[in-house]
XYZ file of N, CA and C in Angstrom:
636
model
N 14.826 17.924 -31.112
C 16.091 17.199 -31.060
C 15.890 15.711 -31.318
N 14.822 15.155 -30.731
C 14.563 13.734 -30.932
C 14.315 13.422 -32.397
N 13.535 14.290 -33.072
C 13.256 14.059 -34.486
C 14.535 14.106 -35.307
N 15.394 15.070 -35.040
C 16.668 15.190 -35.758
C 17.536 13.966 -35.499
N 17.528 13.483 -34.277
C 18.313 12.302 -33.932
C 17.818 11.076 -34.683
N 16.493 10.899 -34.712
C 15.930 9.741 -35.403
C 16.238 9.785 -36.891
N 16.145 10.995 -37.480
C 16.444 11.147 -38.896
C 17.913 10.806 -39.180
N 18.807 11.265 -38.306
C 20.227 10.979 -38.460
C 20.493 9.487 -38.320
N 19.819 8.855 -37.356
C 20.019 7.422 -37.145
C 19.577 6.618 -38.357
N 18.435 7.007 -38.962
C 17.960 6.296 -40.153
C 18.921 6.498 -41.324
N 19.456 7.719 -41.461
C 20.404 7.997 -42.541
C 21.663 7.164 -42.382
N 22.177 7.090 -41.163
C 23.379 6.287 -40.902
C 23.098 4.821 -41.200
N 21.892 4.364 -40.834
C 21.539 2.973 -41.101
C 21.531 2.660 -42.581
N 20.972 3.585 -43.386
C 20.935 3.388 -44.838
C 22.343 3.333 -45.413
N 23.197 4.244 -44.969
C 24.571 4.278 -45.474
C 25.342 3.036 -45.050
N 25.007 2.499 -43.881
C 25.673 1.275 -43.422
C 25.387 0.113 -44.360
N 24.142 0.022 -44.833
C 23.806 -1.019 -45.803
C 24.600 -0.829 -47.089
N 24.666 0.404 -47.559
C 25.404 0.675 -48.789
C 26.866 0.250 -48.644
N 27.458 0.600 -47.528
C 28.868 0.265 -47.305
C 29.061 -1.239 -47.125
N 28.164 -1.856 -46.391
C 28.283 -3.291 -46.134
C 28.252 -4.091 -47.430
N 27.336 -3.727 -48.324
C 27.180 -4.487 -49.562
C 27.941 -3.880 -50.740
N 28.601 -2.726 -50.487
C 29.400 -2.071 -51.531
C 28.555 -1.790 -52.768
N 27.398 -1.162 -52.539
C 26.482 -0.865 -53.634
C 26.064 0.599 -53.572
N 25.397 1.043 -54.637
C 24.873 2.400 -54.729
C 23.390 2.312 -55.044
N 22.545 2.597 -54.054
C 21.094 2.510 -54.286
C 20.315 3.626 -53.599
N 20.960 4.496 -52.845
C 20.255 5.359 -51.901
C 19.851 6.730 -52.429
N 20.092 7.040 -53.690
C 19.832 8.390 -54.175
C 18.363 8.640 -54.516
N 17.970 9.898 -54.444
C 16.660 10.333 -54.920
C 16.893 11.112 -56.207
N 16.247 10.681 -57.298
C 16.474 11.298 -58.605
C 15.134 11.622 -59.261
N 14.972 12.849 -59.693
C 13.777 13.226 -60.450
C 13.834 12.574 -61.830
N 12.699 12.101 -62.317
C 12.700 11.344 -63.566
C 13.030 12.180 -64.794
N 12.820 13.505 -64.719
C 13.211 14.308 -65.868
C 14.736 14.325 -66.026
N 15.466 14.098 -64.930
C 16.921 13.980 -65.011
C 17.328 12.714 -65.754
N 16.447 11.720 -65.742
C 16.728 10.442 -66.401
C 16.141 10.389 -67.807
N 15.392 11.423 -68.168
C 14.794 11.464 -69.493
C 13.578 10.579 -69.649
N 12.941 10.212 -68.540
C 11.786 9.317 -68.634
C 10.569 9.886 -67.905
N 10.571 11.186 -67.650
C 9.417 11.802 -66.978
C 8.176 11.685 -67.861
N 7.035 11.519 -67.235
C 5.797 11.406 -68.000
C 4.614 11.277 -67.070
N 3.421 11.250 -67.629
C 2.201 11.133 -66.833
C 2.221 9.841 -66.031
N 1.881 9.941 -64.751
C 1.828 8.756 -63.913
C 3.167 8.342 -63.350
N 4.204 9.157 -63.567
C 5.526 8.840 -63.030
C 5.967 9.979 -62.124
N 6.694 9.652 -61.052
C 7.116 10.671 -60.111
C 8.613 10.850 -60.077
N 9.263 10.119 -59.218
C 10.708 10.217 -59.067
C 11.229 8.864 -58.622
N 12.550 8.700 -58.701
C 13.139 7.441 -58.245
C 13.672 7.610 -56.830
N 13.248 6.752 -55.940
C 13.858 6.630 -54.613
C 13.621 5.191 -54.183
N 14.652 4.565 -53.649
C 14.557 3.148 -53.298
C 13.705 2.934 -52.054
N 13.046 1.790 -51.987
C 12.308 1.397 -50.788
C 13.299 1.010 -49.694
N 12.796 0.893 -48.484
C 13.642 0.517 -47.360
C 14.257 -0.863 -47.567
N 15.506 -0.994 -47.145
C 16.175 -2.297 -47.219
C 15.381 -3.374 -46.482
N 14.665 -3.003 -45.454
C 13.987 -3.990 -44.600
C 12.625 -4.429 -45.138
N 12.176 -3.856 -46.238
C 10.808 -4.102 -46.705
C 10.513 -5.581 -46.925
N 11.357 -6.272 -47.662
C 11.076 -7.685 -47.931
C 11.220 -8.531 -46.678
N 12.146 -8.181 -45.828
C 12.327 -8.946 -44.591
C 11.119 -8.812 -43.676
N 10.408 -7.697 -43.818
C 9.214 -7.480 -42.992
C 7.959 -8.083 -43.613
N 8.005 -8.412 -44.889
C 6.794 -8.883 -45.567
C 6.885 -10.307 -46.091
N 8.071 -10.893 -46.079
C 8.244 -12.260 -46.551
C 8.895 -13.118 -45.472
N 8.427 -14.336 -45.356
C 9.067 -15.304 -44.474
C 9.977 -16.191 -45.320
N 11.181 -16.403 -44.854
C 12.104 -17.267 -45.612
C 11.523 -18.666 -45.797
N 10.686 -19.101 -44.845
C 10.113 -20.437 -44.923
C 9.131 -20.586 -46.075
N 8.508 -19.470 -46.494
C 7.502 -19.564 -47.551
C 8.084 -19.464 -48.949
N 9.372 -19.137 -49.079
C 10.009 -18.986 -50.385
C 10.831 -20.220 -50.715
N 10.620 -20.765 -51.912
C 11.347 -21.952 -52.368
C 11.940 -21.674 -53.744
N 12.820 -22.556 -54.231
C 13.387 -22.382 -55.574
C 12.364 -22.399 -56.704
N 11.110 -22.728 -56.404
C 10.067 -22.683 -57.427
C 9.483 -21.278 -57.575
N 9.793 -20.401 -56.639
C 9.220 -19.059 -56.642
C 10.012 -18.099 -57.518
N 9.295 -17.163 -58.129
C 9.887 -16.159 -59.015
C 9.472 -14.771 -58.540
N 10.452 -13.900 -58.351
C 10.232 -12.540 -57.868
C 10.455 -11.562 -59.010
N 9.526 -10.598 -59.170
C 9.684 -9.555 -60.179
C 9.484 -8.191 -59.525
N 10.441 -7.292 -59.728
C 10.332 -5.908 -59.265
C 10.072 -5.034 -60.478
N 8.871 -4.427 -60.521
C 8.521 -3.532 -61.627
C 8.957 -2.108 -61.274
N 9.915 -1.585 -62.037
C 10.514 -0.307 -61.711
C 11.642 -0.539 -60.730
N 12.582 -1.395 -61.111
C 13.598 -1.895 -60.178
C 14.724 -0.913 -59.888
N 14.791 0.202 -60.636
C 15.758 1.246 -60.315
C 17.186 0.763 -60.253
N 17.862 1.089 -59.150
C 19.255 0.712 -58.956
C 19.418 -0.710 -58.416
N 18.295 -1.394 -58.247
C 18.361 -2.811 -57.920
C 18.322 -3.182 -56.458
N 17.925 -2.254 -55.588
C 17.948 -2.590 -54.160
C 17.053 -3.771 -53.826
N 15.799 -3.782 -54.302
C 14.896 -4.889 -53.973
C 15.281 -6.169 -54.708
N 15.910 -6.039 -55.871
C 16.433 -7.218 -56.559
C 17.494 -7.884 -55.696
N 18.393 -7.084 -55.144
C 19.434 -7.624 -54.273
C 18.836 -8.260 -53.026
N 17.849 -7.585 -52.436
C 17.232 -8.134 -51.236
C 16.480 -9.432 -51.535
N 15.763 -9.470 -52.668
C 15.041 -10.690 -53.028
C 16.011 -11.841 -53.255
N 17.166 -11.540 -53.831
C 18.153 -12.581 -54.132
C 18.812 -13.130 -52.876
N 18.541 -12.553 -51.724
C 19.018 -13.111 -50.461
C 18.056 -14.169 -49.931
N 16.894 -14.296 -50.589
C 15.958 -15.383 -50.290
C 16.224 -16.532 -51.266
N 15.506 -17.642 -51.081
C 15.712 -18.824 -51.922
C 14.835 -18.824 -53.170
N 14.650 -17.669 -53.789
C 13.897 -17.628 -55.040
C 14.653 -18.387 -56.121
N 13.878 -19.012 -57.017
C 14.515 -19.682 -58.144
C 15.007 -18.683 -59.172
N 14.291 -17.560 -59.287
C 14.677 -16.520 -60.241
C 14.220 -15.165 -59.718
N 15.045 -14.161 -59.924
C 14.722 -12.788 -59.529
C 14.883 -11.903 -60.753
N 13.849 -11.093 -61.040
C 13.837 -10.258 -62.239
C 13.598 -8.800 -61.842
N 14.362 -7.898 -62.455
C 14.135 -6.472 -62.288
C 13.802 -5.855 -63.635
N 12.713 -5.110 -63.715
C 12.284 -4.460 -64.954
C 12.372 -2.953 -64.753
N 13.204 -2.292 -65.540
C 13.451 -0.864 -65.352
C 13.503 -0.139 -66.692
N 12.851 1.018 -66.767
C 12.810 1.800 -67.998
C 14.080 2.617 -68.219
N 14.644 3.166 -67.159
C 15.803 4.053 -67.287
C 17.094 3.281 -67.566
N 17.780 3.635 -68.652
C 19.058 3.016 -68.956
C 20.104 3.338 -67.910
N 20.072 4.559 -67.367
C 21.046 4.965 -66.362
C 20.899 4.151 -65.081
N 19.666 4.017 -64.603
C 19.439 3.225 -63.389
C 19.734 1.757 -63.633
N 19.398 1.273 -64.808
C 19.655 -0.123 -65.174
C 21.151 -0.441 -65.108
N 21.987 0.449 -65.609
C 23.432 0.223 -65.589
C 23.971 0.190 -64.163
N 23.431 1.058 -63.312
C 23.850 1.053 -61.905
C 23.440 -0.262 -61.241
N 22.218 -0.713 -61.535
C 21.745 -1.982 -60.972
C 22.631 -3.147 -61.419
N 23.019 -3.150 -62.689
C 23.897 -4.215 -63.181
C 25.210 -4.236 -62.414
N 25.772 -3.062 -62.169
C 27.019 -2.975 -61.422
C 26.826 -3.456 -59.992
N 25.701 -3.080 -59.370
C 25.421 -3.524 -58.000
C 25.320 -5.040 -57.913
N 24.665 -5.651 -58.889
C 24.538 -7.110 -58.889
C 25.899 -7.768 -59.091
N 26.708 -7.229 -59.987
C 28.048 -7.790 -60.196
C 28.866 -7.761 -58.905
N 28.733 -6.708 -58.145
C 29.516 -6.556 -56.922
C 29.110 -7.543 -55.833
N 27.859 -7.979 -55.844
C 27.342 -8.775 -54.730
C 26.901 -10.184 -55.099
N 26.941 -10.542 -56.371
C 26.364 -11.812 -56.814
C 26.860 -13.016 -56.006
N 28.142 -13.062 -55.691
C 28.698 -14.216 -54.991
C 28.185 -14.348 -53.559
N 27.558 -13.298 -53.046
C 27.052 -13.330 -51.678
C 25.552 -13.603 -51.628
N 24.928 -13.820 -52.776
C 23.483 -13.972 -52.851
C 23.075 -15.429 -52.918
N 21.922 -15.755 -52.364
C 21.396 -17.125 -52.424
C 20.928 -17.475 -53.830
N 20.181 -16.547 -54.433
C 19.679 -16.767 -55.794
C 20.704 -16.249 -56.789
N 21.162 -17.096 -57.678
C 22.155 -16.696 -58.669
C 21.521 -16.388 -60.032
N 20.247 -16.764 -60.199
C 19.563 -16.513 -61.473
C 18.873 -15.154 -61.371
N 19.610 -14.108 -61.703
C 19.123 -12.737 -61.616
C 19.102 -12.137 -63.014
N 17.953 -11.612 -63.390
C 17.803 -11.025 -64.719
C 17.370 -9.571 -64.585
N 18.169 -8.668 -65.124
C 17.842 -7.256 -65.140
C 17.493 -6.845 -66.566
N 16.311 -6.282 -66.749
C 15.842 -5.923 -68.082
C 15.616 -4.428 -68.165
N 16.196 -3.801 -69.173
C 15.922 -2.386 -69.409
C 14.874 -2.301 -70.514
N 13.633 -2.068 -70.111
C 12.532 -2.063 -71.070
C 11.329 -1.354 -70.460
N 10.434 -0.925 -71.312
C 9.143 -0.416 -70.860
C 8.346 -1.598 -70.312
N 7.714 -1.413 -69.167
C 6.982 -2.510 -68.548
C 5.907 -3.064 -69.476
N 5.361 -2.218 -70.363
C 4.313 -2.682 -71.273
C 4.865 -3.584 -72.375
N 6.184 -3.580 -72.546
C 6.811 -4.457 -73.535
C 7.317 -5.753 -72.899
N 7.211 -5.846 -71.599
C 7.704 -7.029 -70.877
C 6.695 -8.164 -70.983
N 7.148 -9.313 -71.438
C 6.293 -10.492 -71.532
C 6.323 -11.228 -70.204
N 5.227 -11.176 -69.496
C 5.200 -11.757 -68.157
C 5.188 -13.276 -68.200
N 6.112 -13.902 -67.487
C 6.104 -15.367 -67.421
C 4.951 -15.857 -66.549
N 4.552 -17.078 -66.758
C 3.407 -17.625 -66.041
C 3.770 -18.253 -64.705
N 5.010 -18.037 -64.235
C 5.403 -18.608 -62.947
C 5.752 -17.542 -61.909
N 5.433 -16.272 -62.189
C 5.663 -15.227 -61.201
C 4.869 -15.544 -59.931
N 5.517 -15.432 -58.774
C 4.798 -15.693 -57.525
C 4.839 -14.523 -56.548
N 5.843 -13.644 -56.681
C 5.930 -12.459 -55.826
C 6.253 -11.257 -56.699
N 5.478 -10.184 -56.534
C 5.661 -8.950 -57.308
C 5.908 -7.802 -56.340
N 6.820 -6.908 -56.723
C 7.093 -5.732 -55.900
C 6.871 -4.464 -56.710
N 6.143 -3.507 -56.100
C 5.956 -2.180 -56.680
C 6.380 -1.135 -55.649
N 7.195 -0.185 -56.052
C 7.463 0.983 -55.219
C 6.878 2.202 -55.929
N 5.556 2.160 -56.132
C 4.835 3.234 -56.829
C 5.582 3.682 -58.087
N 5.924 2.746 -58.992
C 6.728 3.104 -60.164
C 5.932 3.807 -61.260
N 4.639 3.550 -61.320
C 3.775 4.138 -62.348
C 2.341 4.023 -61.865
N 1.470 4.819 -62.474
C 0.072 4.858 -62.060
C -0.833 4.833 -63.287
N -2.132 4.955 -63.049
C -3.092 5.077 -64.136
C -3.163 3.885 -65.062
N -3.350 4.133 -66.365
C -3.528 3.046 -67.340
C -2.369 2.050 -67.369
N -1.140 2.523 -67.135
C 0.000 1.601 -67.153
C -0.124 0.595 -66.019
N -0.435 1.086 -64.823
C -0.587 0.177 -63.684
C -1.744 -0.783 -63.923
N -2.852 -0.279 -64.439
C -4.014 -1.130 -64.714
C -3.657 -2.246 -65.687
N -2.882 -1.908 -66.715
C -2.482 -2.913 -67.708
C -1.598 -3.984 -67.085
N -0.671 -3.573 -66.239
C 0.224 -4.537 -65.584
C -0.581 -5.490 -64.707
N -1.523 -4.959 -63.942
C -2.349 -5.829 -63.093
C -3.186 -6.781 -63.942
N -3.767 -6.276 -65.029
C -4.552 -7.140 -65.927
C -3.692 -8.272 -66.477
N -2.441 -7.977 -66.804
C -1.556 -9.004 -67.349
C -1.148 -10.019 -66.282
N -1.026 -9.567 -65.046
C -0.759 -10.516 -63.964
C -1.938 -11.469 -63.783
N -3.140 -10.911 -63.833
C -4.338 -11.754 -63.734
C -4.367 -12.759 -64.876
N -3.979 -12.326 -66.068
C -3.971 -13.228 -67.226
C -3.006 -14.388 -67.019
N -1.874 -14.131 -66.357
C -0.937 -15.244 -66.108
C -1.542 -16.250 -65.142
N -2.363 -15.759 -64.201
C -3.019 -16.664 -63.254
C -4.070 -17.503 -63.969
N -4.761 -16.887 -64.933
C -5.753 -17.639 -65.701
C -5.087 -18.748 -66.508
N -3.880 -18.486 -66.999
C -3.159 -19.506 -67.767
C -2.544 -20.573 -66.863
N -2.097 -20.145 -65.683
C -1.447 -21.061 -64.743
C -1.969 -20.738 -63.341
N -3.072 -21.354 -62.929
C -3.704 -21.017 -61.652
C -2.741 -21.117 -60.468
N -2.679 -20.034 -59.698
C -1.804 -19.963 -58.537
C -2.115 -18.645 -57.826
N -1.430 -18.389 -56.744
C -1.559 -17.117 -56.044
C -0.288 -16.297 -56.216
N -0.464 -15.003 -56.467
C 0.662 -14.078 -56.563
C 0.594 -13.128 -55.372
N 1.704 -12.996 -54.677
C 1.786 -12.035 -53.587
C 2.286 -10.707 -54.157
N 1.537 -9.645 -53.913
C 1.928 -8.304 -54.360
C 2.362 -7.496 -53.141
N 3.599 -7.033 -53.148
C 4.118 -6.169 -52.090
C 4.181 -4.761 -52.674
N 3.381 -3.862 -52.124
C 3.190 -2.538 -52.723
C 3.632 -1.467 -51.728
N 4.746 -0.833 -52.018
C 5.328 0.229 -51.192
C 4.762 1.559 -51.679
N 4.142 2.324 -50.793
C 3.417 3.540 -51.170
C 2.296 3.196 -52.158
N 1.264 2.492 -51.699
C 0.239 1.894 -52.582
C -0.800 2.873 -53.110
N -0.411 3.686 -54.056
C -1.295 4.700 -54.634
C -2.454 4.068 -55.404
N -2.208 2.914 -56.025
C -3.226 2.295 -56.895
C -3.864 1.063 -56.250
N -4.080 1.123 -54.956
C -4.692 -0.005 -54.255
C -6.054 -0.365 -54.853
N -6.830 0.637 -55.232
C -8.168 0.372 -55.768
C -8.114 -0.454 -57.046
N -7.079 -0.237 -57.833
C -6.947 -1.004 -59.079
C -6.763 -2.478 -58.774
N -5.958 -2.782 -57.767
C -5.727 -4.179 -57.399
C -7.003 -4.816 -56.866
N -7.636 -4.153 -55.912
C -8.852 -4.704 -55.316
C -10.009 -4.715 -56.314
N -9.964 -3.792 -57.289
C -11.019 -3.711 -58.291
C -11.074 -4.884 -59.244
N -10.042 -5.696 -59.251
C -10.056 -6.898 -60.095
C -11.057 -7.931 -59.586
N -11.403 -7.823 -58.296
C -12.253 -8.848 -57.691
C -11.513 -10.140 -57.442
N -10.205 -10.103 -57.649
C -9.383 -11.311 -57.515
C -8.348 -11.171 -56.401
N -8.379 -10.063 -55.671
C -7.321 -9.784 -54.692
C -7.910 -9.450 -53.335
N -7.122 -9.703 -52.310
C -7.478 -9.292 -50.958
C -6.250 -8.740 -50.253
N -6.478 -7.757 -49.402
C -5.402 -7.187 -48.599
C -5.135 -8.133 -47.439
N -3.879 -8.550 -47.291
C -3.556 -9.512 -46.239
C -2.672 -8.929 -45.148
N -2.018 -7.782 -45.452
C -1.147 -7.200 -44.432
C -0.868 -5.742 -44.746
N -0.687 -4.949 -43.709
C -0.363 -3.533 -43.877
C 0.707 -3.149 -42.861
N 1.745 -2.473 -43.335
C 2.850 -2.057 -42.477
C 3.105 -0.567 -42.643
N 3.436 0.094 -41.565
C 3.826 1.500 -41.624
C 5.340 1.570 -41.764
N 5.819 2.290 -42.790
C 7.264 2.406 -42.963
C 7.756 3.842 -42.848
N 6.868 4.771 -42.505
C 7.275 6.159 -42.291
C 6.618 6.666 -41.013
N 7.399 7.081 -40.058
C 6.864 7.471 -38.762
C 6.044 8.751 -38.823
N 6.400 9.657 -39.729
C 5.711 10.945 -39.806
C 4.827 10.996 -41.055
N 4.015 9.971 -41.247
C 3.156 9.915 -42.413
C 1.858 10.675 -42.156
N 1.203 11.092 -43.236
C -0.070 11.800 -43.145
C -1.208 10.795 -43.101
N -2.072 10.929 -42.130
C -3.202 10.004 -41.995
C -4.041 10.002 -43.267
N -4.401 8.808 -43.725
C -5.218 8.671 -44.916
C -4.446 8.654 -46.214
N -3.163 8.931 -46.157
C -2.328 8.922 -47.365
C -1.712 7.545 -47.570
N -1.562 7.105 -48.826
C -0.910 5.817 -49.080
C 0.599 5.887 -48.864
N 1.157 7.093 -48.870
C 2.589 7.230 -48.698
C 2.963 6.972 -47.239
N 3.982 6.176 -47.059
C 4.383 5.790 -45.710
C 3.867 4.426 -45.313
N 3.194 3.746 -46.254
C 2.656 2.409 -45.995
C 3.234 1.385 -46.969
N 3.275 0.147 -46.518
C 3.495 -0.982 -47.409
C 2.303 -1.916 -47.230
N 1.657 -2.277 -48.338
C 0.520 -3.187 -48.254
C 0.817 -4.451 -49.054
N 0.377 -5.556 -48.516
C 0.593 -6.856 -49.153
C -0.759 -7.423 -49.565
N -0.861 -7.799 -50.835
C -2.097 -8.344 -51.386
C -1.867 -9.766 -51.878
N -2.910 -10.572 -51.815
C -2.897 -11.902 -52.430
C -3.798 -11.841 -53.651
N -3.239 -12.103 -54.818
C -3.966 -12.063 -56.089
C -4.095 -13.482 -56.612
N -5.328 -13.901 -56.901
C -5.509 -15.288 -57.367
C -6.690 -15.373 -58.341
């Protein structure tokens, strides 16, 4: 009974956010339904609304900071990031269907957001030209393998061009070894976001890395 109650309470909490912000972000969709299924891709489901609030301090974010969500889906983390004082918030999403939903969500809430410079891009992440001022990156296990390795290599390249530190917030960190394997990153924080997670599994965790 307790487990059923907790599950119901979490569901009600998620729906409350949707209703409060008048957005649609809570669905779970298999990628073959979106026409983008492929190796290293799983399904679309949004991260918890509280993820950024648990991993970022408002005091550490300034208008000089740039947030990028790779695999931004319906835009939940874009909306949450835009409630901080980022100078720019970017969402990169492959699915045209999810991209259109994200655009609608941003239109509905833009006037309530701190950051007004929000850019939603419908493109393959490998075609995205990374700017040299990215300071915070978010992954919700959007892709794995060679694609993830390439994205991390390109982030490192931006640091080589413009020395700085990038904070990586990784929800369900399947490719942690790729990040640490650069020799340029360290794990700075780990949070449990699923109460009934399997020990030793990356699912149910959020890990924060500093890449420099």
